[in-house]
């Protein structure tokens, strides 16, 4: 046992809890690396399928490996019929993140489970979850909209097939490529709250599905993956606002936050946000530029207010710039966090496998921190219990 | 930001991460306290309903408060019809912990959600989850066994009603009271892996349901709540073993663990295990004493081996002694971990509310630890990306 260490009530900020070989962030320099490769290289020159292979297997695939892997993912896109049949019983106004959280244990039910920990089994299940997450999101949207659930199309790649299953029309190649790049950019981000939750859950030797389900739960929070939907709600609310500058100043004067501004790690800019901003501007130019203009005014005003307060590290994050991009692709606001999940499931699975099979220097251990007890305490023997009928 | 602290690959053992006023363990003295009260007092003189009230509200209830609370729980026992209808589509061999993990988000779908954080709403949802967890476990067991799902019986208290819904007969009062005591003993245990997972998930402002779902996932692991089922599997495998002593010695010689032995915190005995051992002996006497005798032989042999190795802190834990108790109550082996969840959901909810509403000294923060990157790293600019067609 290590000597006692206290890092109370700071959310483990700045505390290094494990070794990991999956991704690396330099928050001062604005750098994000997956398995050695900068995300700019991956976004410019790779595909989401190749990035998933890199995250799960640790190396870039050969031509043959990528073909085989892509085929395997395509072959696993369908979900069991009982999952779709179950969905038809659910309230149509259910939150899509609740739907995903319900569906992942259903996928677990379709598997044979054994006590033996098997890396190959976990890899296959990871590939299955990457393959099926878009199917689940699209199927739920079709069911809640009273539209027929569509079969996956093996002719289409991962992002294009998702848009097809969601919208019932094949997307143009540029839109499909843009979404593919968004998936690359969101696929991993070291020990963020959802990834840490996934690792923590499987440290008990719980299944990969239990870990991914915990990741989905954490991602749904508005301080994490839920933020992209909150950004879009803000943009939509400001669509006809004549004085955006005044609105932003009033928000900040009241002590409220501007959704999509600031990051726990990045202090000089989020490299994903830089990339998505350019994408949003390009898409915006094709569609009138309304959201890019609103975003720009919010950013400009907020940064000026922050600068006047001497705060130079609160900058637009990935959610600020991904939300309008997804909107312009026709993705409903409440599916923006699920789209984040469609990408991040790759990172969660890579981390779960690392946690369970310890392919890094130190062997991970069951997470079991301590709390400082600050409650009632009447001597070591406890408070005196007074029977119910003697209580006031 | 705090200075950088490294506690790598030790599962945060010995690291104090937050203030909490809910429970306290003295691992050296073998003491467990809920909100100031020793579990022995609660087990001897209280009820599970009173213990849940204590955990959620921080004080023991008055007669009127306990009556009102018990009525509220009874009124919330039913689950929405669509949950039961969904279950009928699921594979009959699904693992019951997967079933619970699927059902909790379904309960979330039946709620109205808003962005506002409201303590009273969270308390009501907590009471609903405590009320409905037994209904879910029992309904699934009835469905998988091809038996009709039974309605909750408002005449029966929490434990008795669960056994009624599960087994279709009203239990004798002594059995119902024994199960109620088991639920008291399992209700909370500071920052164990499932509770920490639940707190971590809601630190993102995710819903109470997302936190409980993560708790269920962590509990399902064999190093955590899954251990009671593993203990029972061991006892059943040894039912006709003539040489239990030899089996135990061989296991330990091979470096395998004996399920239910040892605890991360308790070093002089688990107070819950002491209590449950007595219960198991009493129940065993009434039913022939087979399991108590096997347990005793395993414990005796293992402790002798450990003593010869100079290990004096590996002692029977709560799972070692709860498994045969549940078995004698007619609870199927694969429902033993779900029964743990029926109890621990109270602790998870108390911790989630503490995490989200910060009724302790420090305000909790979004959990966002760091990892030490030990992967590929080719200078700050990352490895050079070689295009697919240039790779070997």
XYZ file of C-alpha atoms in Angstrom:
784
model
C 0.000 0.000 0.000
C 1.215 3.492 -0.753
C 1.347 6.083 1.980
C -1.838 8.092 2.359
C -2.300 10.786 -0.279
C -5.018 13.420 -0.186
C -6.319 15.088 -3.329
C -9.760 15.878 -2.033
C -12.642 17.329 -4.039
C -10.545 18.292 -7.045
C -11.863 15.554 -9.353
C -8.342 14.055 -9.501
C -7.256 17.006 -11.652
C -3.487 16.829 -12.156
C -3.297 13.349 -10.605
C -1.644 10.669 -12.740
C -3.488 7.436 -11.983
C -2.161 4.953 -14.532
C 0.138 4.278 -17.467
C -1.497 4.315 -20.882
C -0.198 3.841 -24.400
C -3.294 5.002 -26.276
C -3.354 8.778 -26.538
C -1.443 11.832 -25.379
C -2.401 15.475 -24.920
C -0.059 18.425 -24.576
C -2.489 21.009 -23.217
C 0.003 23.864 -23.394
C 0.918 23.276 -27.026
C -2.541 22.156 -28.175
C -1.397 18.730 -29.375
C -3.438 15.497 -29.424
C -1.801 12.213 -30.441
C -3.370 8.733 -30.936
C -0.859 5.870 -30.639
C 1.943 8.179 -31.777
C 0.099 9.964 -34.609
C -1.111 13.561 -34.541
C -4.818 13.915 -35.105
C -4.203 16.467 -37.878
C -2.414 13.783 -39.901
C -5.166 11.294 -39.211
C -7.932 13.801 -40.045
C -6.244 14.868 -43.276
C -5.042 11.535 -44.561
C -6.704 8.666 -42.713
C -10.250 7.329 -42.279
C -12.293 6.504 -39.184
C -11.930 2.784 -39.893
C -8.148 3.146 -40.051
C -8.180 5.207 -36.835
C -10.235 2.561 -35.027
C -7.757 -0.100 -36.164
C -4.906 2.090 -34.886
C -6.572 2.602 -31.501
C -7.489 -1.071 -31.012
C -4.348 -2.714 -32.417
C -1.747 -0.015 -31.761
C -0.404 0.253 -35.325
C -1.622 1.559 -38.657
C -2.992 -1.303 -40.802
C -1.578 -2.586 -44.069
C -3.834 -2.489 -47.147
C -4.894 -6.112 -46.524
C -5.440 -5.574 -42.806
C -7.619 -2.522 -43.416
C -9.676 -4.377 -46.030
C -10.228 -7.294 -43.676
C -11.049 -5.032 -40.756
C -13.502 -2.923 -42.769
C -15.228 -6.078 -43.988
C -15.480 -7.387 -40.423
C -17.066 -4.120 -39.235
C -19.540 -4.109 -42.133
C -20.489 -7.722 -41.408
C -21.278 -6.820 -37.792
C -23.473 -3.752 -38.401
C -26.843 -5.444 -37.903
C -28.196 -5.676 -34.367
C -30.237 -8.660 -33.123
C -33.946 -8.459 -33.972
C -34.917 -8.550 -30.282
C -33.133 -5.223 -29.770
C -35.250 -3.527 -32.441
C -38.400 -5.257 -31.170
C -37.673 -3.994 -27.642
C -37.169 -0.440 -28.902
C -40.675 -0.445 -30.345
C -42.060 -0.602 -26.786
C -40.125 2.431 -25.540
C -41.529 5.942 -25.051
C -41.023 7.929 -28.253
C -39.698 10.913 -26.290
C -36.946 8.846 -24.608
C -33.576 10.563 -24.561
C -31.333 8.923 -27.175
C -28.475 8.526 -24.675
C -30.832 6.521 -22.424
C -31.664 4.404 -25.464
C -27.991 3.657 -26.123
C -27.428 2.886 -22.438
C -30.302 0.395 -22.552
C -29.143 -1.180 -25.817
C -25.537 -1.956 -24.868
C -26.559 -4.492 -22.171
C -28.983 -5.951 -24.734
C -26.056 -6.552 -27.086
C -24.302 -8.218 -24.140
C -27.269 -10.578 -23.748
C -26.720 -11.836 -27.286
C -23.192 -13.045 -26.394
C -21.936 -16.159 -24.697
C -20.129 -15.167 -21.516
C -17.454 -17.066 -19.691
C -15.280 -16.264 -16.710
C -12.091 -16.525 -18.726
C -10.643 -13.189 -19.773
C -9.793 -13.432 -23.444
C -8.206 -10.561 -25.329
C -9.394 -11.801 -28.730
C -12.986 -12.044 -27.497
C -12.750 -8.477 -26.194
C -11.337 -7.248 -29.495
C -14.166 -8.918 -31.440
C -16.751 -7.393 -29.108
C -15.097 -4.004 -29.514
C -15.351 -4.269 -33.283
C -18.988 -5.289 -32.901
C -19.762 -2.261 -30.729
C -18.044 0.118 -33.147
C -20.040 -1.487 -35.979
C -23.413 -1.393 -34.198
C -23.441 1.950 -32.411
C -24.517 3.844 -35.585
C -27.180 1.197 -36.256
C -28.649 1.704 -32.780
C -28.733 5.505 -33.069
C -30.295 5.410 -36.532
C -32.813 2.671 -35.685
C -34.040 4.580 -32.638
C -34.444 7.782 -34.635
C -36.424 5.974 -37.334
C -38.651 4.258 -34.765
C -39.380 7.425 -32.805
C -40.146 9.236 -36.067
C -42.555 6.508 -37.197
C -40.314 5.595 -40.132
C -39.171 2.124 -41.169
C -35.836 0.947 -39.779
C -33.330 0.683 -42.624
C -30.827 -2.089 -43.230
C -27.118 -1.186 -43.277
C -25.703 -0.753 -46.786
C -22.448 -2.663 -47.279
C -21.609 -0.442 -50.250
C -21.268 2.560 -47.932
C -18.466 3.294 -45.536
C -19.001 3.863 -41.811
C -20.065 7.530 -41.780
C -22.025 7.375 -45.056
C -23.890 4.273 -43.927
C -24.882 5.989 -40.674
C -26.321 8.969 -42.550
C -28.139 6.572 -44.901
C -29.680 4.577 -42.043
C -30.610 7.821 -40.248
C -31.929 9.912 -43.109
C -32.975 7.355 -45.715
C -30.884 8.908 -48.469
C -27.291 8.349 -49.465
C -25.218 11.406 -48.487
C -23.003 13.220 -50.959
C -19.354 12.099 -50.671
C -18.176 15.429 -49.219
C -20.667 15.281 -46.334
C -19.794 11.639 -45.645
C -16.098 12.508 -45.591
C -16.726 15.465 -43.246
C -18.580 13.219 -40.800
C -15.828 10.599 -41.084
C -13.306 13.302 -40.108
C -15.500 14.321 -37.140
C -15.477 10.688 -35.994
C -11.659 10.598 -36.276
C -11.350 13.754 -34.161
C -13.608 12.472 -31.335
C -12.307 8.904 -31.112
C -10.085 9.190 -28.028
C -8.948 11.742 -25.491
C -6.887 10.077 -22.717
C -8.503 9.759 -19.272
C -11.580 11.948 -19.796
C -14.560 11.312 -17.496
C -16.254 8.681 -19.682
C -13.066 6.773 -20.456
C -12.043 6.805 -16.807
C -15.525 5.525 -15.861
C -15.248 2.721 -18.429
C -11.802 1.712 -17.130
C -12.923 1.932 -13.522
C -15.934 -0.338 -14.150
C -13.926 -3.043 -15.928
C -11.212 -2.945 -13.257
C -13.663 -5.145 -11.292
C -13.467 -7.658 -14.201
C -16.917 -6.577 -15.354
C -17.579 -7.099 -19.079
C -16.583 -4.780 -21.914
C -20.289 -3.979 -22.323
C -20.566 -2.816 -18.702
C -17.581 -0.549 -19.279
C -19.000 0.943 -22.477
C -22.358 1.447 -20.775
C -20.664 3.446 -17.999
C -18.834 5.455 -20.653
C -22.158 6.284 -22.305
C -23.595 7.363 -18.959
C -20.705 9.716 -18.242
C -20.734 11.054 -21.807
C -24.406 12.010 -21.458
C -23.576 14.639 -18.816
C -23.680 18.273 -19.893
C -20.131 18.845 -18.605
C -18.911 16.124 -20.996
C -20.413 14.828 -24.248
C -23.771 16.462 -23.595
C -22.165 19.832 -24.255
C -22.436 19.703 -28.068
C -26.237 19.547 -27.860
C -26.192 22.424 -25.351
C -24.108 24.494 -27.786
C -26.623 23.868 -30.571
C -29.533 24.782 -28.286
C -27.737 28.069 -27.578
C -27.140 28.753 -31.289
C -30.773 27.960 -32.143
C -31.996 30.239 -29.331
C -29.830 33.039 -30.734
C -30.925 32.541 -34.364
C -33.094 35.682 -34.343
C -31.305 37.560 -31.546
C -30.359 41.033 -32.841
C -27.857 41.703 -30.042
C -25.701 38.600 -29.606
C -22.899 40.682 -28.131
C -25.230 42.005 -25.429
C -26.561 38.494 -24.701
C -23.069 37.035 -24.270
C -21.989 39.905 -22.004
C -25.100 39.530 -19.853
C -24.554 35.776 -19.503
C -20.984 36.254 -18.371
C -21.924 39.189 -16.100
C -24.449 36.894 -14.377
C -21.665 34.380 -13.795
C -23.160 31.866 -16.261
C -20.921 29.912 -18.575
C -21.025 30.077 -22.367
C -21.508 26.497 -23.519
C -18.541 25.189 -25.514
C -15.972 27.567 -24.043
C -13.040 26.332 -21.996
C -11.429 22.937 -21.415
C -9.929 21.194 -18.404
C -6.694 20.408 -20.252
C -6.257 22.645 -23.301
C -5.044 26.114 -22.355
C -3.927 27.463 -25.733
C -6.635 26.000 -27.960
C -8.182 22.605 -28.680
C -6.651 21.171 -31.897
C -9.948 19.436 -32.689
C -11.826 22.730 -32.394
C -9.388 24.464 -34.744
C -10.022 21.735 -37.314
C -13.804 21.749 -36.895
C -13.988 25.539 -37.076
C -12.495 25.445 -40.547
C -14.937 22.689 -41.535
C -17.855 24.706 -40.147
C -16.790 27.806 -42.054
C -16.551 25.865 -45.303
C -19.937 24.180 -44.765
C -21.394 27.499 -43.654
C -20.302 29.257 -46.835
C -22.235 26.663 -48.827
C -25.385 27.196 -46.755
C -25.512 30.927 -46.106
C -23.098 31.155 -43.208
C -25.694 31.873 -40.503
C -24.319 29.589 -37.777
C -20.701 30.473 -38.503
C -21.622 34.150 -38.120
C -23.438 33.582 -34.795
C -20.597 31.387 -33.531
C -18.050 33.978 -34.554
C -19.894 36.770 -32.724
C -20.223 34.659 -29.563
C -16.545 33.707 -29.664
C -15.357 37.248 -30.383
C -17.446 38.763 -27.572
C -16.627 36.094 -25.009
C -12.880 36.231 -25.703
C -12.937 40.042 -25.360
C -14.726 39.780 -21.989
C -12.327 37.066 -20.800
C -9.322 39.098 -21.978
C -10.560 42.125 -20.002
C -10.715 39.837 -16.953
C -7.170 38.639 -17.596
C -8.384 35.145 -18.554
C -6.565 33.940 -21.647
C -7.048 30.172 -21.369
C -10.831 29.958 -21.930
C -11.117 29.163 -25.627
C -13.691 27.472 -27.875
C -13.601 23.698 -27.428
C -14.555 20.781 -29.660
C -18.249 21.035 -28.783
C -18.453 24.709 -29.759
C -17.421 23.875 -33.299
C -18.827 20.387 -33.800
C -22.439 21.335 -33.030
C -23.045 23.587 -36.076
C -21.212 21.083 -38.303
C -23.558 18.289 -37.234
C -26.549 20.602 -37.619
C -25.591 21.411 -41.205
C -25.348 17.655 -41.875
C -28.985 17.298 -40.805
C -28.241 15.550 -37.513
C -30.947 16.381 -34.925
C -29.689 18.246 -31.849
C -30.444 15.409 -29.435
C -28.456 12.974 -31.588
C -25.261 15.040 -31.405
C -24.093 13.386 -28.176
C -24.915 9.921 -29.596
C -22.777 10.803 -32.648
C -19.969 11.587 -30.207
C -20.566 8.096 -28.760
C -20.417 6.516 -32.248
C -16.840 7.778 -32.380
C -15.689 7.562 -28.756
C -16.754 3.931 -28.383
C -13.511 3.114 -30.219
C -11.446 4.854 -27.537
C -13.438 3.325 -24.686
C -12.866 -0.171 -26.080
C -9.128 0.423 -26.542
C -8.889 1.648 -22.931
C -10.980 -1.229 -21.568
C -8.693 -3.743 -23.290
C -5.630 -1.931 -21.933
C -7.157 -1.913 -18.430
C -8.041 -5.609 -18.511
C -4.979 -6.984 -20.264
C -2.334 -4.643 -18.921
C -0.270 -4.218 -22.048
C 1.414 -1.221 -20.438
C 4.235 -1.143 -17.910
C 2.266 -1.498 -14.671
C -0.583 -3.894 -14.031
C -3.781 -1.908 -13.396
C -5.593 -2.635 -10.149
C -9.228 -2.524 -9.009
C -10.056 1.133 -8.383
C -10.803 1.573 -4.699
C -10.026 5.116 -3.505
C -10.845 6.490 -0.073
C -13.063 9.266 1.230
C -12.447 11.516 4.187
C -15.416 10.891 6.501
C -16.929 14.213 7.524
C -20.315 12.942 8.738
C -21.763 12.100 12.133
C -19.322 10.310 14.339
C -19.843 9.810 18.030
C -16.683 8.015 19.073
C -15.395 4.801 17.607
C -18.403 2.825 18.752
C -20.721 5.007 16.693
C -23.651 7.158 17.770
C -26.029 5.602 20.243
C -28.930 4.022 18.395
C -32.249 5.018 19.923
C -35.162 2.682 19.139
C -37.877 4.033 16.828
C -40.491 4.474 19.557
C -38.089 6.470 21.737
C -37.352 9.045 19.018
C -38.795 12.537 18.963
C -4.555 23.207 -10.327
C -2.774 21.164 -7.715
C 0.844 20.198 -8.278
C 1.298 16.971 -10.181
C 0.759 13.844 -8.116
C 1.527 10.325 -9.299
C -0.242 7.291 -7.887
C 0.118 5.083 -10.915
C -1.430 1.666 -11.412
C -2.436 1.207 -7.787
C -6.188 1.663 -8.341
C -6.081 4.792 -6.137
C -5.575 2.552 -3.104
C -4.893 4.732 -0.078
C -5.723 7.924 -1.998
C -8.355 10.153 -0.417
C -10.292 11.688 -3.310
C -13.243 13.448 -1.653
C -15.090 14.328 1.524
C -18.115 12.201 2.320
C -20.597 12.119 5.179
C -22.266 8.812 4.345
C -20.241 5.934 5.719
C -16.995 5.202 7.490
C -14.777 2.120 7.732
C -12.052 1.449 10.251
C -10.280 -1.419 8.533
C -7.940 -2.097 11.434
C -10.695 -2.320 14.035
C -13.284 -3.951 11.758
C -15.851 -1.162 12.151
C -18.441 -0.015 9.577
C -20.623 3.010 10.286
C -23.540 4.489 8.253
C -24.215 8.172 9.004
C -22.810 7.735 12.514
C -24.432 4.402 13.381
C -22.662 1.068 13.644
C -24.023 -1.586 11.335
C -24.368 -4.010 14.254
C -26.900 -1.660 15.874
C -28.723 -1.236 12.582
C -28.729 -4.972 11.854
C -29.972 -5.840 15.356
C -32.513 -3.111 15.874
C -33.355 -1.362 12.614
C -34.937 -2.328 9.272
C -33.780 -1.901 5.674
C -36.411 0.817 5.123
C -35.107 2.732 8.145
C -31.524 2.269 6.931
C -32.393 3.601 3.472
C -34.029 6.638 5.086
C -30.884 7.143 7.187
C -28.597 6.909 4.149
C -30.690 9.223 1.956
C -31.707 11.811 4.565
C -28.800 11.593 7.024
C -30.870 10.990 10.168
C -32.958 8.207 11.652
C -36.663 8.782 10.918
C -39.419 9.478 13.447
C -42.345 7.038 13.580
C -44.364 9.292 11.238
C -41.442 9.799 8.850
C -40.785 6.070 8.595
C -44.473 5.350 7.976
C -44.642 7.950 5.224
C -41.385 6.769 3.673
C -42.404 3.106 3.722
C -45.728 4.007 2.104
C -43.922 5.989 -0.589
C -41.614 3.051 -1.375
C -44.547 0.619 -1.525
C -46.446 2.945 -3.852
C -43.476 3.027 -6.244
C -42.806 -0.716 -6.504
C -44.512 -1.307 -9.861
C -42.462 -0.751 -13.000
C -43.944 0.651 -16.233
C -45.618 -1.973 -18.423
C -43.255 -1.256 -21.312
C -40.332 -2.466 -19.183
C -41.984 -5.849 -18.639
C -43.060 -6.020 -22.288
C -39.471 -5.348 -23.385
C -38.132 -8.074 -21.088
C -40.322 -10.639 -22.854
C -38.203 -10.153 -26.003
C -34.873 -10.822 -24.294
C -32.872 -14.081 -24.441
C -33.909 -16.302 -21.536
C -30.280 -17.045 -20.695
C -29.384 -13.342 -20.328
C -27.273 -12.588 -17.290
C -29.467 -10.928 -14.643
C -26.949 -8.103 -14.109
C -27.204 -7.285 -17.831
C -30.982 -7.240 -17.397
C -30.746 -4.726 -14.536
C -28.293 -2.605 -16.516
C -30.757 -2.525 -19.420
C -33.749 -1.758 -17.186
C -32.360 1.254 -15.319
C -32.181 3.410 -18.491
C -35.717 2.200 -19.290
C -36.889 3.593 -15.946
C -35.133 6.829 -16.903
C -37.188 6.933 -20.130
C -40.374 7.008 -18.080
C -39.308 10.266 -16.378
C -39.499 13.863 -17.477
C -35.982 15.257 -17.651
C -34.916 18.855 -17.378
C -31.554 20.549 -17.235
C -32.208 21.950 -13.775
C -30.541 20.026 -10.965
C -33.148 19.466 -8.282
C -32.330 17.670 -5.067
C -35.953 16.735 -4.364
C -36.334 15.204 -7.827
C -33.180 13.164 -7.232
C -34.451 11.992 -3.851
C -37.767 10.895 -5.366
C -35.960 9.024 -8.128
C -33.725 7.376 -5.536
C -36.751 6.156 -3.622
C -38.236 4.893 -6.894
C -35.071 2.938 -7.716
C -34.908 1.399 -4.235
C -38.582 0.440 -4.597
C -38.281 -1.006 -8.107
C -34.976 -2.893 -8.062
C -36.556 -5.985 -6.381
C -39.471 -5.835 -8.853
C -37.055 -5.921 -11.799
C -35.045 -8.854 -10.426
C -38.161 -10.865 -9.590
C -39.944 -10.059 -12.880
C -36.947 -11.182 -14.922
C -36.669 -14.437 -12.991
C -40.373 -15.162 -13.496
C -40.181 -14.370 -17.215
C -37.081 -16.481 -17.851
C -38.660 -19.361 -15.917
C -41.886 -19.167 -17.939
C -43.879 -18.132 -14.877
C -46.359 -15.244 -14.588
C -44.963 -11.938 -13.313
C -46.435 -11.210 -9.893
C -47.738 -7.893 -8.586
C -46.069 -6.405 -5.515
C -47.967 -7.041 -2.281
C -48.438 -3.885 -0.203
C -49.052 -6.015 2.883
C -45.458 -7.233 2.792
C -42.335 -5.305 3.716
C -39.417 -4.818 1.343
C -37.560 -8.121 1.763
C -40.701 -10.256 2.153
C -42.283 -8.697 -0.922
C -39.173 -9.465 -2.978
C -39.255 -13.133 -1.957
C -43.001 -13.223 -2.741
C -42.538 -11.710 -6.213
C -39.576 -14.052 -6.866
C -40.893 -17.331 -5.474
C -44.667 -16.935 -5.591
C -45.133 -17.754 -1.920
C -45.064 -15.559 1.150
C -41.873 -16.259 3.134
C -41.931 -17.094 6.824
C -41.232 -14.022 8.980
C -37.807 -15.280 10.124
C -36.545 -15.685 6.546
C -37.924 -12.276 5.583
C -36.183 -10.704 8.572
C -32.892 -12.459 7.737
C -33.007 -11.087 4.190
C -33.880 -7.634 5.524
C -30.758 -7.791 7.722
C -28.666 -8.860 4.711
C -29.951 -5.793 2.851
C -28.995 -3.561 5.813
C -25.469 -4.998 5.868
C -24.854 -4.438 2.126
C -26.387 -0.973 1.772
C -23.241 1.141 1.727
C -19.480 0.796 1.945
C -17.763 4.162 1.302
C -15.917 4.575 -2.021
C -15.969 0.989 -3.255
C -15.579 0.458 -7.020
C -19.292 0.659 -7.881
C -19.990 3.692 -5.715
C -16.947 5.494 -7.060
C -18.091 4.683 -10.623
C -21.571 6.066 -9.871
C -20.111 9.277 -8.413
C -17.662 9.641 -11.257
C -20.422 9.322 -13.886
C -22.708 11.911 -12.274
C -19.797 14.321 -11.771
C -20.432 15.139 -15.471
C -24.022 16.142 -14.486
C -25.329 12.914 -15.988
C -28.591 11.668 -14.493
C -29.018 9.611 -11.327
C -30.015 6.688 -13.574
C -26.742 6.882 -15.505
C -24.869 6.795 -12.182
C -26.817 3.785 -10.891
C -26.320 2.005 -14.200
C -22.538 2.455 -13.897
C -22.747 1.190 -10.310
C -24.521 -1.943 -11.549
C -21.857 -2.454 -14.194
C -19.018 -2.247 -11.687
C -20.874 -4.436 -9.192
C -21.219 -7.179 -11.801
C -17.444 -7.748 -11.836
C -16.111 -10.842 -10.082
C -13.695 -8.740 -8.006
C -16.687 -6.808 -6.619
C -20.363 -7.829 -6.260
C -19.974 -10.780 -8.586
C -17.956 -12.531 -5.891
C -20.940 -13.864 -3.916
C -22.091 -15.926 -6.910
C -18.507 -17.172 -7.377
C -18.417 -18.280 -3.734
C -21.648 -20.220 -4.191
C -20.335 -21.857 -7.368
C -17.288 -22.955 -5.350
C -19.445 -24.367 -2.525
C -21.688 -26.214 -5.004
C -18.632 -27.660 -6.776
C -17.330 -28.916 -3.407
C -20.666 -30.409 -2.278
C -19.470 -33.962 -2.875
C -15.731 -33.372 -2.527
C -14.310 -35.784 0.074
C -11.052 -33.851 0.534
C -11.894 -30.172 0.845
C -8.691 -29.519 2.761
C -6.638 -30.968 -0.104
C -8.591 -28.942 -2.681
C -8.047 -25.670 -0.822
C -4.333 -26.363 -0.389
C -3.936 -27.214 -4.059
C -5.731 -24.038 -5.111
C -3.482 -21.889 -2.956
C -0.364 -23.806 -4.001
C -1.226 -23.064 -7.640
C -1.426 -19.386 -6.739
C -5.218 -19.252 -7.272
C -7.380 -17.276 -4.916
C -10.109 -18.726 -2.725
C -13.264 -16.782 -3.597
C -14.587 -14.740 -0.672
C -11.273 -14.488 1.158
C -9.566 -11.145 1.746
C -10.632 -7.527 1.479
C -8.978 -4.341 0.264
C -9.780 -2.470 3.480
C -10.577 -4.863 6.327
C -7.435 -6.372 7.834
C -8.796 -7.835 11.075
C -12.150 -9.093 9.869
C -15.177 -7.774 8.001
C -17.925 -6.900 10.524
C -20.582 -7.849 7.973
C -18.991 -11.268 7.488
C -18.958 -11.897 11.245
C -22.670 -11.122 11.368
C -23.541 -13.217 8.321
C -21.488 -16.170 9.549
C -23.671 -16.366 12.653
C -26.793 -16.131 10.482
C -25.500 -18.862 8.188
C -24.729 -21.153 11.119
C -28.228 -20.665 12.542
C -29.879 -21.266 9.154
C -27.560 -24.191 8.535
C -28.540 -25.891 11.782
C -32.151 -25.792 10.653
C -31.304 -27.357 7.288
C -28.655 -29.949 8.047
C -25.580 -27.734 8.227
C -23.974 -28.879 4.973
C -22.901 -25.481 3.649
C -21.763 -24.231 7.032
C -19.570 -27.320 7.360
C -18.030 -26.875 3.883
C -17.495 -23.152 4.522
C -15.911 -23.904 7.864
C -13.475 -26.431 6.364
C -12.488 -24.008 3.577
C -11.970 -21.177 6.051
C -10.018 -23.313 8.521
C -7.707 -24.714 5.839
C -7.139 -21.413 4.079
C -6.389 -19.549 7.310
C -3.894 -22.243 8.325
C -2.118 -21.982 4.963
C -2.099 -18.179 5.155
C -0.811 -18.296 8.749
C 2.059 -20.589 7.692
C 2.909 -17.973 5.025
C 2.834 -15.216 7.637
C -0.327 -13.681 6.124
C -2.757 -12.777 8.881
C -4.926 -10.214 7.095
C -6.659 -12.464 4.541
C -9.950 -13.304 6.209
C -13.444 -14.332 5.055
C -15.311 -11.366 3.591
C -18.993 -10.533 3.228
C -19.365 -12.598 0.056
C -17.964 -15.741 1.681
C -20.744 -15.718 4.232
C -23.647 -14.158 2.326
C -23.639 -16.733 -0.485
C -24.751 -19.756 1.589
C -27.321 -17.577 3.403
C -28.919 -16.565 0.098
C -28.776 -20.148 -1.117
C -30.640 -21.373 1.951
C -33.292 -18.703 1.275
C -33.858 -20.235 -2.163
C -32.222 -17.422 -4.118
C -30.670 -18.769 -7.356
C -26.895 -18.357 -7.590
C -27.018 -15.927 -10.505
C -29.433 -13.670 -8.582
C -27.056 -13.236 -5.630
C -25.282 -10.258 -7.200
C -28.646 -8.682 -8.145
C -29.710 -9.079 -4.474
C -26.548 -7.170 -3.555
C -27.724 -4.472 -5.997
C -31.206 -4.382 -4.388
C -29.417 -3.248 -1.241
C -26.492 -1.199 -2.574
C -28.715 0.973 -4.782
C -29.527 2.869 -1.580
C -25.870 3.697 -1.018
C -25.280 4.593 -4.673
C -28.194 7.032 -4.599
C -27.005 8.654 -1.360
C -23.538 9.091 -2.874
C -24.887 10.423 -6.183
C -26.927 13.050 -4.329
C -23.886 13.975 -2.234
C -21.765 14.233 -5.395
C -24.284 16.389 -7.245
C -25.432 18.640 -4.407
C -22.202 18.883 -2.426
C -23.642 18.757 1.076
C -20.143 18.111 2.391
C -17.321 20.569 3.000
C -15.754 20.741 -0.449
C -17.591 21.019 -3.738
C -16.955 17.894 -5.821
C -15.554 18.445 -9.295
C -15.787 16.609 -12.617
C -13.417 13.640 -12.367
C -10.664 14.091 -14.915
C -7.445 12.355 -13.854
C -4.337 11.994 -16.005
C -2.441 9.087 -17.492
C 1.283 8.776 -18.015
C 1.704 8.262 -21.757
C 3.940 5.270 -22.367
C 3.012 4.614 -25.996
C 4.582 5.466 -29.310
C 5.931 8.965 -29.392
C 8.181 10.287 -32.094
C 8.907 13.803 -30.937
C 6.353 16.460 -30.217
C 5.083 16.503 -33.760
C 4.093 12.842 -33.557
C 5.230 9.895 -35.648
C 5.397 10.454 -39.368
C 2.178 9.274 -40.980
C 2.836 7.068 -43.986
C -0.036 6.786 -46.460
C -1.796 3.419 -46.702
C -0.334 2.474 -50.093
C 3.226 3.152 -48.884
C 2.960 0.792 -45.911
C 4.563 -2.629 -45.779
